[in-house]
Amino acid sequence: MKTKSTQPRKKSSFTTIDIHLSRNDSNVSSSSSSSDGSDEEKKKIAIAKDSFDPKAYLDNRVMSPLQEACNALSMVPQMIFSAYFVLSGSWAKGATDMSYDASAPMIQQQQSNWLTNFLGDEYGWAENSGCIDHPMFPHLTALPPPTVMMVALAGIVHPIFSIVYHFNCMALEPIQRIPHWTRRLDHSFIHFAAACASYGTTGRMDYFLLNALFNLDCAIKQFETKICPKRNLRNVGLSVLMYTLPVLLRGHYLLYCQFFALFICAVYCFSKYPIGGWSHTLFHGFLSFLPYLMFSAALTLDSSQAQLSLAAQCASRKA
């Protein structure tokens, strides 16, 4: 007669899922990891005792091809807004509304030297003063501050990978989506965007490098064979905290409250799925407002003010 072992199991601090997709089927099963586990058990989904049930998790989040298409398309607005905000000169609107003496000496910036080399001066698009006069971008009078450019980079690059992932989900079985390379890239570039955002909210290179190292480590973990949802979600939460906390520490309480309210709404949609399969689209909808808040934080930095003044002077001379 077999007796059950009375040895207490060691609890795992993180949820660990090891996905195995067989050639003929993609059945999902769960088992507790043990010291003498067989190879067959290692290929199944192993979950810590105190973790969630992955099958139930997926059952509650199965989305139709139409819903996945909407998930992909809901990432487009923040891409368009980020590009438009930079190229239309909207970042300099407050400064360019101020009047400057067009005959006053131009403010010289570090960006001015490489601006001419970047755009080329063959057609007179860039001046040695740092001003921009390009027929395609009539309202872009000068290069945006680096903080604004980093926020725009985050708002444009990450959605590309999210769109690819959600369009791929239209043809994938639910259980195939978790280990798929497009999901791993999508989540990795969330950390890329977080690293860029950390510079956008501080303008400090040392703080950016610290965040870049942390987020790089988090991105690499996305490609591990074993998927740890709790750990990955915790890392995303920490990366968000690291680029939003400086806003609070600088005393911009109203702006920080807007960040807080935005993430509360987004997290609620992501975790509770209040409207079923459409909840993820709503989740993306809330995050569409994130670039605007990020740009607002970047433009309050002291390091952004000189370039804003330069843009205002360039606009005055152009007028």
PDB file of C-alpha atoms in Angstrom:
ATOM      1  CA  MET A   1       0.000   0.000   0.000  1.00  0.00           C
ATOM      2  CA  LYS A   2       1.407   3.325  -1.034  1.00  0.00           C
ATOM      3  CA  THR A   3       1.676   6.071   1.518  1.00  0.00           C
ATOM      4  CA  LYS A   4       1.819   9.738   0.851  1.00  0.00           C
ATOM      5  CA  SER A   5       4.950  11.587   1.810  1.00  0.00           C
ATOM      6  CA  THR A   6       4.536  13.834   4.824  1.00  0.00           C
ATOM      7  CA  GLN A   7       7.479  16.011   3.841  1.00  0.00           C
ATOM      8  CA  PRO A   8       6.254  19.604   3.472  1.00  0.00           C
ATOM      9  CA  ARG A   9       6.483  21.110   0.045  1.00  0.00           C
ATOM     10  CA  LYS A  10       8.650  24.109  -0.528  1.00  0.00           C
ATOM     11  CA  LYS A  11       6.571  27.041  -1.635  1.00  0.00           C
ATOM     12  CA  SER A  12       7.715  29.067  -4.585  1.00  0.00           C
ATOM     13  CA  SER A  13       7.630  32.831  -4.357  1.00  0.00           C
ATOM     14  CA  PHE A  14       6.762  33.170  -8.027  1.00  0.00           C
ATOM     15  CA  THR A  15       4.308  31.556 -10.349  1.00  0.00           C
ATOM     16  CA  THR A  16       6.242  29.377 -12.797  1.00  0.00           C
ATOM     17  CA  ILE A  17       4.776  28.083 -16.024  1.00  0.00           C
ATOM     18  CA  ASP A  18       6.713  25.739 -18.302  1.00  0.00           C
ATOM     19  CA  ILE A  19       4.828  25.533 -21.604  1.00  0.00           C
ATOM     20  CA  HIS A  20       4.935  22.343 -23.645  1.00  0.00           C
ATOM     21  CA  LEU A  21       3.110  22.209 -26.976  1.00  0.00           C
ATOM     22  CA  SER A  22       2.960  18.708 -28.376  1.00  0.00           C
ATOM     23  CA  ARG A  23       2.836  18.013 -32.084  1.00  0.00           C
ATOM     24  CA  ASN A  24      -0.689  16.635 -32.079  1.00  0.00           C
ATOM     25  CA  ASP A  25      -2.371  18.603 -29.338  1.00  0.00           C
ATOM     26  CA  SER A  26      -1.843  21.472 -26.926  1.00  0.00           C
ATOM     27  CA  ASN A  27      -3.386  20.139 -23.721  1.00  0.00           C
ATOM     28  CA  VAL A  28      -2.681  22.102 -20.575  1.00  0.00           C
ATOM     29  CA  SER A  29      -2.020  20.275 -17.313  1.00  0.00           C
ATOM     30  CA  SER A  30      -0.558  21.316 -13.976  1.00  0.00           C
ATOM     31  CA  SER A  31       1.668  19.546 -11.475  1.00  0.00           C
ATOM     32  CA  SER A  32       3.641  20.505  -8.359  1.00  0.00           C
ATOM     33  CA  SER A  33       7.400  20.410  -8.784  1.00  0.00           C
ATOM     34  CA  SER A  34       9.212  17.757  -6.688  1.00  0.00           C
ATOM     35  CA  SER A  35      12.810  16.756  -6.175  1.00  0.00           C
ATOM     36  CA  ASP A  36      12.405  13.503  -8.106  1.00  0.00           C
ATOM     37  CA  GLY A  37      10.089  14.787 -10.829  1.00  0.00           C
ATOM     38  CA  SER A  38      10.131  12.914 -14.108  1.00  0.00           C
ATOM     39  CA  ASP A  39      10.983  14.384 -17.499  1.00  0.00           C
ATOM     40  CA  GLU A  40       7.329  14.131 -18.457  1.00  0.00           C
ATOM     41  CA  GLU A  41       6.286  16.257 -15.501  1.00  0.00           C
ATOM     42  CA  LYS A  42       8.859  18.901 -16.371  1.00  0.00           C
ATOM     43  CA  LYS A  43       7.293  19.294 -19.795  1.00  0.00           C
ATOM     44  CA  LYS A  44       3.890  20.022 -18.299  1.00  0.00           C
ATOM     45  CA  ILE A  45       2.742  23.278 -16.819  1.00  0.00           C
ATOM     46  CA  ALA A  46       4.134  23.427 -13.298  1.00  0.00           C
ATOM     47  CA  ILE A  47       2.513  25.848 -10.934  1.00  0.00           C
ATOM     48  CA  ALA A  48       3.370  26.760  -7.382  1.00  0.00           C
ATOM     49  CA  LYS A  49       0.751  25.738  -4.831  1.00  0.00           C
ATOM     50  CA  ASP A  50      -0.248  29.295  -4.024  1.00  0.00           C
ATOM     51  CA  SER A  51      -0.468  30.474  -7.661  1.00  0.00           C
ATOM     52  CA  PHE A  52      -3.341  30.909 -10.084  1.00  0.00           C
ATOM     53  CA  ASP A  53      -4.733  28.240 -12.397  1.00  0.00           C
ATOM     54  CA  PRO A  54      -3.391  28.977 -15.912  1.00  0.00           C
ATOM     55  CA  LYS A  55      -6.258  27.198 -17.653  1.00  0.00           C
ATOM     56  CA  ALA A  56      -8.820  29.282 -15.781  1.00  0.00           C
ATOM     57  CA  TYR A  57      -6.676  32.355 -16.430  1.00  0.00           C
ATOM     58  CA  LEU A  58      -6.703  31.696 -20.184  1.00  0.00           C
ATOM     59  CA  ASP A  59     -10.388  30.728 -20.248  1.00  0.00           C
ATOM     60  CA  ASN A  60     -11.295  34.136 -18.836  1.00  0.00           C
ATOM     61  CA  ARG A  61      -9.097  35.946 -21.361  1.00  0.00           C
ATOM     62  CA  VAL A  62      -9.830  34.149 -24.608  1.00  0.00           C
ATOM     63  CA  MET A  63     -10.514  36.767 -27.254  1.00  0.00           C
ATOM     64  CA  SER A  64     -12.000  36.419 -30.698  1.00  0.00           C
ATOM     65  CA  PRO A  65     -10.031  37.371 -33.834  1.00  0.00           C
ATOM     66  CA  LEU A  66     -12.080  40.577 -34.023  1.00  0.00           C
ATOM     67  CA  GLN A  67     -11.201  41.482 -30.447  1.00  0.00           C
ATOM     68  CA  GLU A  68      -7.516  40.785 -31.090  1.00  0.00           C
ATOM     69  CA  ALA A  69      -7.646  43.000 -34.171  1.00  0.00           C
ATOM     70  CA  CYS A  70      -9.140  45.763 -32.018  1.00  0.00           C
ATOM     71  CA  ASN A  71      -6.397  45.189 -29.453  1.00  0.00           C
ATOM     72  CA  ALA A  72      -3.817  45.769 -32.181  1.00  0.00           C
ATOM     73  CA  LEU A  73      -5.530  48.832 -33.647  1.00  0.00           C
ATOM     74  CA  SER A  74      -6.001  50.371 -30.195  1.00  0.00           C
ATOM     75  CA  MET A  75      -2.214  50.808 -29.997  1.00  0.00           C
ATOM     76  CA  VAL A  76      -2.123  52.998 -33.097  1.00  0.00           C
ATOM     77  CA  PRO A  77      -3.417  56.253 -31.498  1.00  0.00           C
ATOM     78  CA  GLN A  78      -0.450  56.631 -29.161  1.00  0.00           C
ATOM     79  CA  MET A  79       1.947  56.080 -32.063  1.00  0.00           C
ATOM     80  CA  ILE A  80       0.237  58.759 -34.121  1.00  0.00           C
ATOM     81  CA  PHE A  81       0.018  61.166 -31.194  1.00  0.00           C
ATOM     82  CA  SER A  82       3.693  60.720 -30.238  1.00  0.00           C
ATOM     83  CA  ALA A  83       4.873  61.395 -33.789  1.00  0.00           C
ATOM     84  CA  TYR A  84       2.463  64.287 -34.272  1.00  0.00           C
ATOM     85  CA  PHE A  85       3.391  65.918 -30.963  1.00  0.00           C
ATOM     86  CA  VAL A  86       7.031  66.109 -32.032  1.00  0.00           C
ATOM     87  CA  LEU A  87       6.767  66.872 -35.747  1.00  0.00           C
ATOM     88  CA  SER A  88       3.977  69.432 -35.423  1.00  0.00           C
ATOM     89  CA  GLY A  89       5.921  71.448 -32.870  1.00  0.00           C
ATOM     90  CA  SER A  90       3.163  70.984 -30.279  1.00  0.00           C
ATOM     91  CA  TRP A  91       5.835  70.487 -27.616  1.00  0.00           C
ATOM     92  CA  ALA A  92       6.896  74.123 -28.099  1.00  0.00           C
ATOM     93  CA  LYS A  93       3.409  75.645 -28.263  1.00  0.00           C
ATOM     94  CA  GLY A  94       3.551  77.298 -24.851  1.00  0.00           C
ATOM     95  CA  ALA A  95       6.955  78.777 -25.551  1.00  0.00           C
ATOM     96  CA  THR A  96       6.243  79.917 -29.099  1.00  0.00           C
ATOM     97  CA  ASP A  97       3.172  81.805 -27.900  1.00  0.00           C
ATOM     98  CA  MET A  98       5.581  84.131 -26.076  1.00  0.00           C
ATOM     99  CA  SER A  99       7.019  87.127 -27.926  1.00  0.00           C
ATOM    100  CA  TYR A 100      10.756  87.350 -28.489  1.00  0.00           C
ATOM    101  CA  ASP A 101      12.867  90.046 -30.046  1.00  0.00           C
ATOM    102  CA  ALA A 102      13.802  88.611 -33.416  1.00  0.00           C
ATOM    103  CA  SER A 103      16.935  90.762 -33.519  1.00  0.00           C
ATOM    104  CA  ALA A 104      18.249  89.361 -30.216  1.00  0.00           C
ATOM    105  CA  PRO A 105      21.195  86.938 -30.328  1.00  0.00           C
ATOM    106  CA  MET A 106      20.092  83.341 -30.759  1.00  0.00           C
ATOM    107  CA  ILE A 107      20.351  80.947 -27.851  1.00  0.00           C
ATOM    108  CA  GLN A 108      23.066  78.430 -28.629  1.00  0.00           C
ATOM    109  CA  GLN A 109      22.476  74.805 -27.677  1.00  0.00           C
ATOM    110  CA  GLN A 110      24.539  71.659 -27.823  1.00  0.00           C
ATOM    111  CA  GLN A 111      21.982  70.281 -30.253  1.00  0.00           C
ATOM    112  CA  SER A 112      22.686  73.102 -32.687  1.00  0.00           C
ATOM    113  CA  ASN A 113      26.042  71.731 -33.826  1.00  0.00           C
ATOM    114  CA  TRP A 114      24.847  68.277 -34.818  1.00  0.00           C
ATOM    115  CA  LEU A 115      21.469  69.474 -36.064  1.00  0.00           C
ATOM    116  CA  THR A 116      23.003  70.856 -39.242  1.00  0.00           C
ATOM    117  CA  ASN A 117      24.984  67.658 -39.784  1.00  0.00           C
ATOM    118  CA  PHE A 118      21.855  65.571 -39.202  1.00  0.00           C
ATOM    119  CA  LEU A 119      19.528  67.453 -41.536  1.00  0.00           C
ATOM    120  CA  GLY A 120      22.108  68.791 -43.931  1.00  0.00           C
ATOM    121  CA  ASP A 121      22.187  72.420 -44.997  1.00  0.00           C
ATOM    122  CA  GLU A 122      22.150  71.891 -48.744  1.00  0.00           C
ATOM    123  CA  TYR A 123      18.637  73.293 -48.975  1.00  0.00           C
ATOM    124  CA  GLY A 124      18.882  75.642 -46.019  1.00  0.00           C
ATOM    125  CA  TRP A 125      16.689  73.447 -43.852  1.00  0.00           C
ATOM    126  CA  ALA A 126      18.898  73.846 -40.801  1.00  0.00           C
ATOM    127  CA  GLU A 127      20.698  76.950 -39.675  1.00  0.00           C
ATOM    128  CA  ASN A 128      23.848  77.162 -37.596  1.00  0.00           C
ATOM    129  CA  SER A 129      21.683  78.736 -34.911  1.00  0.00           C
ATOM    130  CA  GLY A 130      19.829  75.459 -34.373  1.00  0.00           C
ATOM    131  CA  CYS A 131      16.592  76.535 -36.032  1.00  0.00           C
ATOM    132  CA  ILE A 132      14.778  74.268 -38.500  1.00  0.00           C
ATOM    133  CA  ASP A 133      13.162  75.502 -41.685  1.00  0.00           C
ATOM    134  CA  HIS A 134      11.844  72.425 -43.467  1.00  0.00           C
ATOM    135  CA  PRO A 135       8.956  72.640 -45.960  1.00  0.00           C
ATOM    136  CA  MET A 136       7.493  69.330 -44.724  1.00  0.00           C
ATOM    137  CA  PHE A 137       7.403  70.489 -41.106  1.00  0.00           C
ATOM    138  CA  PRO A 138       6.528  74.181 -41.139  1.00  0.00           C
ATOM    139  CA  HIS A 139       5.688  74.277 -37.420  1.00  0.00           C
ATOM    140  CA  LEU A 140       8.822  72.472 -36.270  1.00  0.00           C
ATOM    141  CA  THR A 141      11.059  75.457 -35.641  1.00  0.00           C
ATOM    142  CA  ALA A 142      13.762  73.664 -33.641  1.00  0.00           C
ATOM    143  CA  LEU A 143      14.745  70.233 -32.442  1.00  0.00           C
ATOM    144  CA  PRO A 144      12.735  69.083 -29.388  1.00  0.00           C
ATOM    145  CA  PRO A 145      14.500  68.614 -26.040  1.00  0.00           C
ATOM    146  CA  PRO A 146      16.098  65.160 -25.665  1.00  0.00           C
ATOM    147  CA  THR A 147      13.584  64.327 -22.945  1.00  0.00           C
ATOM    148  CA  VAL A 148      10.698  64.860 -25.359  1.00  0.00           C
ATOM    149  CA  MET A 149      12.419  62.798 -28.042  1.00  0.00           C
ATOM    150  CA  MET A 150      12.903  59.884 -25.646  1.00  0.00           C
ATOM    151  CA  VAL A 151       9.234  59.935 -24.673  1.00  0.00           C
ATOM    152  CA  ALA A 152       8.288  59.969 -28.354  1.00  0.00           C
ATOM    153  CA  LEU A 153      10.631  57.045 -29.011  1.00  0.00           C
ATOM    154  CA  ALA A 154       8.881  55.030 -26.297  1.00  0.00           C
ATOM    155  CA  GLY A 155       5.451  55.926 -27.637  1.00  0.00           C
ATOM    156  CA  ILE A 156       6.317  54.898 -31.196  1.00  0.00           C
ATOM    157  CA  VAL A 157       8.522  51.808 -30.845  1.00  0.00           C
ATOM    158  CA  HIS A 158       6.693  49.663 -28.269  1.00  0.00           C
ATOM    159  CA  PRO A 159       3.267  49.792 -29.980  1.00  0.00           C
ATOM    160  CA  ILE A 160       4.820  48.299 -33.125  1.00  0.00           C
ATOM    161  CA  PHE A 161       5.597  45.061 -31.298  1.00  0.00           C
ATOM    162  CA  SER A 162       2.272  45.066 -29.488  1.00  0.00           C
ATOM    163  CA  ILE A 163       0.445  45.378 -32.810  1.00  0.00           C
ATOM    164  CA  VAL A 164       2.438  42.481 -34.304  1.00  0.00           C
ATOM    165  CA  TYR A 165       1.656  40.315 -31.261  1.00  0.00           C
ATOM    166  CA  HIS A 166      -2.085  40.954 -31.253  1.00  0.00           C
ATOM    167  CA  PHE A 167      -2.432  40.420 -34.984  1.00  0.00           C
ATOM    168  CA  ASN A 168      -0.597  37.114 -34.558  1.00  0.00           C
ATOM    169  CA  CYS A 169      -3.017  36.157 -31.781  1.00  0.00           C
ATOM    170  CA  MET A 170      -5.791  36.138 -34.357  1.00  0.00           C
ATOM    171  CA  ALA A 171      -4.352  32.908 -35.765  1.00  0.00           C
ATOM    172  CA  LEU A 172      -2.959  31.356 -32.563  1.00  0.00           C
ATOM    173  CA  GLU A 173      -4.668  29.037 -30.106  1.00  0.00           C
ATOM    174  CA  PRO A 174      -4.939  30.638 -26.637  1.00  0.00           C
ATOM    175  CA  ILE A 175      -2.351  28.324 -25.060  1.00  0.00           C
ATOM    176  CA  GLN A 176       0.094  29.061 -27.890  1.00  0.00           C
ATOM    177  CA  ARG A 177       0.092  32.779 -27.189  1.00  0.00           C
ATOM    178  CA  ILE A 178       1.921  32.624 -23.860  1.00  0.00           C
ATOM    179  CA  PRO A 179       5.255  31.199 -25.122  1.00  0.00           C
ATOM    180  CA  HIS A 180       5.076  32.833 -28.551  1.00  0.00           C
ATOM    181  CA  TRP A 181       8.028  35.016 -29.525  1.00  0.00           C
ATOM    182  CA  THR A 182       5.770  37.951 -30.414  1.00  0.00           C
ATOM    183  CA  ARG A 183       4.404  38.087 -26.844  1.00  0.00           C
ATOM    184  CA  ARG A 184       7.932  37.961 -25.464  1.00  0.00           C
ATOM    185  CA  LEU A 185       8.975  40.831 -27.726  1.00  0.00           C
ATOM    186  CA  ASP A 186       5.881  42.835 -26.804  1.00  0.00           C
ATOM    187  CA  HIS A 187       6.633  42.535 -23.090  1.00  0.00           C
ATOM    188  CA  SER A 188      10.352  43.154 -23.620  1.00  0.00           C
ATOM    189  CA  PHE A 189       9.670  46.433 -25.375  1.00  0.00           C
ATOM    190  CA  ILE A 190       7.432  47.502 -22.512  1.00  0.00           C
ATOM    191  CA  HIS A 191      10.699  47.617 -20.588  1.00  0.00           C
ATOM    192  CA  PHE A 192      12.415  49.427 -23.448  1.00  0.00           C
ATOM    193  CA  ALA A 193       9.708  52.080 -23.272  1.00  0.00           C
ATOM    194  CA  ALA A 194      10.036  52.265 -19.490  1.00  0.00           C
ATOM    195  CA  ALA A 195      13.770  52.921 -19.760  1.00  0.00           C
ATOM    196  CA  CYS A 196      13.162  55.716 -22.278  1.00  0.00           C
ATOM    197  CA  ALA A 197      10.435  57.157 -20.041  1.00  0.00           C
ATOM    198  CA  SER A 198      12.825  57.299 -17.084  1.00  0.00           C
ATOM    199  CA  TYR A 199      14.950  59.795 -19.000  1.00  0.00           C
ATOM    200  CA  GLY A 200      11.864  61.667 -20.119  1.00  0.00           C
ATOM    201  CA  THR A 201      10.736  62.303 -16.544  1.00  0.00           C
ATOM    202  CA  THR A 202      14.158  63.187 -15.123  1.00  0.00           C
ATOM    203  CA  GLY A 203      16.508  64.344 -17.882  1.00  0.00           C
ATOM    204  CA  ARG A 204      19.319  62.607 -15.975  1.00  0.00           C
ATOM    205  CA  MET A 205      21.647  60.248 -17.783  1.00  0.00           C
ATOM    206  CA  ASP A 206      22.750  58.441 -14.612  1.00  0.00           C
ATOM    207  CA  TYR A 207      19.155  57.653 -13.666  1.00  0.00           C
ATOM    208  CA  PHE A 208      18.437  56.548 -17.225  1.00  0.00           C
ATOM    209  CA  LEU A 209      21.402  54.147 -17.200  1.00  0.00           C
ATOM    210  CA  LEU A 210      20.227  52.661 -13.902  1.00  0.00           C
ATOM    211  CA  ASN A 211      16.761  52.101 -15.338  1.00  0.00           C
ATOM    212  CA  ALA A 212      18.189  50.786 -18.590  1.00  0.00           C
ATOM    213  CA  LEU A 213      20.162  48.093 -16.770  1.00  0.00           C
ATOM    214  CA  PHE A 214      17.156  47.063 -14.683  1.00  0.00           C
ATOM    215  CA  ASN A 215      14.819  46.954 -17.672  1.00  0.00           C
ATOM    216  CA  LEU A 216      17.368  45.104 -19.791  1.00  0.00           C
ATOM    217  CA  ASP A 217      17.510  42.376 -17.162  1.00  0.00           C
ATOM    218  CA  CYS A 218      13.693  42.250 -17.082  1.00  0.00           C
ATOM    219  CA  ALA A 219      13.540  42.010 -20.881  1.00  0.00           C
ATOM    220  CA  ILE A 220      16.034  39.139 -20.953  1.00  0.00           C
ATOM    221  CA  LYS A 221      13.931  37.247 -18.402  1.00  0.00           C
ATOM    222  CA  GLN A 222      11.009  37.379 -20.831  1.00  0.00           C
ATOM    223  CA  PHE A 223      12.860  34.892 -23.051  1.00  0.00           C
ATOM    224  CA  GLU A 224      13.456  32.261 -20.393  1.00  0.00           C
ATOM    225  CA  THR A 225      11.942  28.828 -21.045  1.00  0.00           C
ATOM    226  CA  LYS A 226       9.988  28.962 -17.832  1.00  0.00           C
ATOM    227  CA  ILE A 227       7.533  31.831 -17.711  1.00  0.00           C
ATOM    228  CA  CYS A 228       7.002  33.488 -14.326  1.00  0.00           C
ATOM    229  CA  PRO A 229       3.909  35.728 -14.597  1.00  0.00           C
ATOM    230  CA  LYS A 230       4.043  37.097 -11.047  1.00  0.00           C
ATOM    231  CA  ARG A 231       7.689  38.029 -11.367  1.00  0.00           C
ATOM    232  CA  ASN A 232       7.168  39.589 -14.790  1.00  0.00           C
ATOM    233  CA  LEU A 233       4.185  41.638 -13.618  1.00  0.00           C
ATOM    234  CA  ARG A 234       6.141  42.747 -10.573  1.00  0.00           C
ATOM    235  CA  ASN A 235       9.006  43.891 -12.807  1.00  0.00           C
ATOM    236  CA  VAL A 236       6.632  45.881 -15.019  1.00  0.00           C
ATOM    237  CA  GLY A 237       5.146  47.501 -11.926  1.00  0.00           C
ATOM    238  CA  LEU A 238       8.596  48.440 -10.633  1.00  0.00           C
ATOM    239  CA  SER A 239       9.609  49.900 -13.987  1.00  0.00           C
ATOM    240  CA  VAL A 240       6.465  52.049 -14.014  1.00  0.00           C
ATOM    241  CA  LEU A 241       7.153  53.204 -10.447  1.00  0.00           C
ATOM    242  CA  MET A 242      10.724  54.107 -11.358  1.00  0.00           C
ATOM    243  CA  TYR A 243       9.719  56.500 -14.130  1.00  0.00           C
ATOM    244  CA  THR A 244       6.680  58.013 -12.420  1.00  0.00           C
ATOM    245  CA  LEU A 245       8.076  58.497  -8.900  1.00  0.00           C
ATOM    246  CA  PRO A 246      10.412  61.351  -9.962  1.00  0.00           C
ATOM    247  CA  VAL A 247       7.314  63.334 -10.988  1.00  0.00           C
ATOM    248  CA  LEU A 248       6.029  63.095  -7.415  1.00  0.00           C
ATOM    249  CA  LEU A 249       9.422  63.875  -5.872  1.00  0.00           C
ATOM    250  CA  ARG A 250       9.685  67.058  -7.938  1.00  0.00           C
ATOM    251  CA  GLY A 251       6.407  68.267  -6.429  1.00  0.00           C
ATOM    252  CA  HIS A 252       4.127  67.887  -9.460  1.00  0.00           C
ATOM    253  CA  TYR A 253       1.332  66.395  -7.374  1.00  0.00           C
ATOM    254  CA  LEU A 254      -1.521  66.995  -9.793  1.00  0.00           C
ATOM    255  CA  LEU A 255       0.373  65.424 -12.669  1.00  0.00           C
ATOM    256  CA  TYR A 256       1.305  62.453 -10.510  1.00  0.00           C
ATOM    257  CA  CYS A 257      -2.333  61.994  -9.495  1.00  0.00           C
ATOM    258  CA  GLN A 258      -3.209  61.847 -13.179  1.00  0.00           C
ATOM    259  CA  PHE A 259      -0.586  59.129 -13.676  1.00  0.00           C
ATOM    260  CA  PHE A 260      -1.956  57.280 -10.652  1.00  0.00           C
ATOM    261  CA  ALA A 261      -5.587  57.465 -11.813  1.00  0.00           C
ATOM    262  CA  LEU A 262      -4.604  56.344 -15.313  1.00  0.00           C
ATOM    263  CA  PHE A 263      -2.759  53.267 -14.085  1.00  0.00           C
ATOM    264  CA  ILE A 264      -5.501  52.365 -11.609  1.00  0.00           C
ATOM    265  CA  CYS A 265      -8.036  52.279 -14.456  1.00  0.00           C
ATOM    266  CA  ALA A 266      -5.661  50.391 -16.756  1.00  0.00           C
ATOM    267  CA  VAL A 267      -4.707  47.795 -14.132  1.00  0.00           C
ATOM    268  CA  TYR A 268      -8.361  47.243 -13.237  1.00  0.00           C
ATOM    269  CA  CYS A 269      -9.200  46.474 -16.868  1.00  0.00           C
ATOM    270  CA  PHE A 270      -6.174  44.216 -17.247  1.00  0.00           C
ATOM    271  CA  SER A 271      -6.707  42.221 -14.046  1.00  0.00           C
ATOM    272  CA  LYS A 272     -10.504  42.036 -13.692  1.00  0.00           C
ATOM    273  CA  TYR A 273     -11.631  41.976 -17.333  1.00  0.00           C
ATOM    274  CA  PRO A 274     -14.910  43.768 -16.487  1.00  0.00           C
ATOM    275  CA  ILE A 275     -16.271  43.615 -20.046  1.00  0.00           C
ATOM    276  CA  GLY A 276     -14.862  40.258 -21.055  1.00  0.00           C
ATOM    277  CA  GLY A 277     -12.754  40.026 -24.183  1.00  0.00           C
ATOM    278  CA  TRP A 278     -13.123  43.732 -24.906  1.00  0.00           C
ATOM    279  CA  SER A 279     -11.381  44.661 -21.643  1.00  0.00           C
ATOM    280  CA  HIS A 280      -7.920  44.482 -23.185  1.00  0.00           C
ATOM    281  CA  THR A 281      -8.894  46.985 -25.852  1.00  0.00           C
ATOM    282  CA  LEU A 282     -10.167  49.273 -23.090  1.00  0.00           C
ATOM    283  CA  PHE A 283      -6.875  48.704 -21.261  1.00  0.00           C
ATOM    284  CA  HIS A 284      -5.002  49.954 -24.326  1.00  0.00           C
ATOM    285  CA  GLY A 285      -7.453  52.830 -24.585  1.00  0.00           C
ATOM    286  CA  PHE A 286      -6.510  54.104 -21.146  1.00  0.00           C
ATOM    287  CA  LEU A 287      -2.813  53.762 -21.942  1.00  0.00           C
ATOM    288  CA  SER A 288      -3.316  55.930 -25.033  1.00  0.00           C
ATOM    289  CA  PHE A 289      -3.294  58.916 -22.657  1.00  0.00           C
ATOM    290  CA  LEU A 290       0.096  57.945 -21.203  1.00  0.00           C
ATOM    291  CA  PRO A 291       2.262  59.694 -23.848  1.00  0.00           C
ATOM    292  CA  TYR A 292       0.482  63.004 -23.172  1.00  0.00           C
ATOM    293  CA  LEU A 293       1.259  62.765 -19.450  1.00  0.00           C
ATOM    294  CA  MET A 294       4.839  61.747 -20.223  1.00  0.00           C
ATOM    295  CA  PHE A 295       5.327  64.733 -22.544  1.00  0.00           C
ATOM    296  CA  SER A 296       3.847  66.999 -19.871  1.00  0.00           C
ATOM    297  CA  ALA A 297       6.365  65.695 -17.331  1.00  0.00           C
ATOM    298  CA  ALA A 298       9.278  66.078 -19.754  1.00  0.00           C
ATOM    299  CA  LEU A 299       8.420  69.690 -20.561  1.00  0.00           C
ATOM    300  CA  THR A 300       8.460  70.709 -16.882  1.00  0.00           C
ATOM    301  CA  LEU A 301      12.135  69.794 -16.503  1.00  0.00           C
ATOM    302  CA  ASP A 302      14.718  72.528 -16.187  1.00  0.00           C
ATOM    303  CA  SER A 303      16.827  70.758 -18.800  1.00  0.00           C
ATOM    304  CA  SER A 304      14.040  71.248 -21.358  1.00  0.00           C
ATOM    305  CA  GLN A 305      13.605  74.981 -20.898  1.00  0.00           C
ATOM    306  CA  ALA A 306      16.580  76.178 -22.929  1.00  0.00           C
ATOM    307  CA  GLN A 307      15.461  74.263 -26.022  1.00  0.00           C
ATOM    308  CA  LEU A 308      11.923  75.580 -25.543  1.00  0.00           C
ATOM    309  CA  SER A 309      13.302  79.113 -25.503  1.00  0.00           C
ATOM    310  CA  LEU A 310      15.306  78.392 -28.631  1.00  0.00           C
ATOM    311  CA  ALA A 311      12.165  77.129 -30.382  1.00  0.00           C
ATOM    312  CA  ALA A 312      10.360  80.332 -29.384  1.00  0.00           C
ATOM    313  CA  GLN A 313      13.138  82.510 -30.770  1.00  0.00           C
ATOM    314  CA  CYS A 314      13.234  80.514 -33.995  1.00  0.00           C
ATOM    315  CA  ALA A 315       9.484  80.947 -34.360  1.00  0.00           C
ATOM    316  CA  SER A 316       9.786  84.710 -33.785  1.00  0.00           C
ATOM    317  CA  ARG A 317      12.435  85.066 -36.468  1.00  0.00           C
ATOM    318  CA  LYS A 318      10.474  82.896 -38.873  1.00  0.00           C
ATOM    319  CA  ALA A 319       7.373  85.028 -38.368  1.00  0.00           C
TER     320      ALA A 319
END
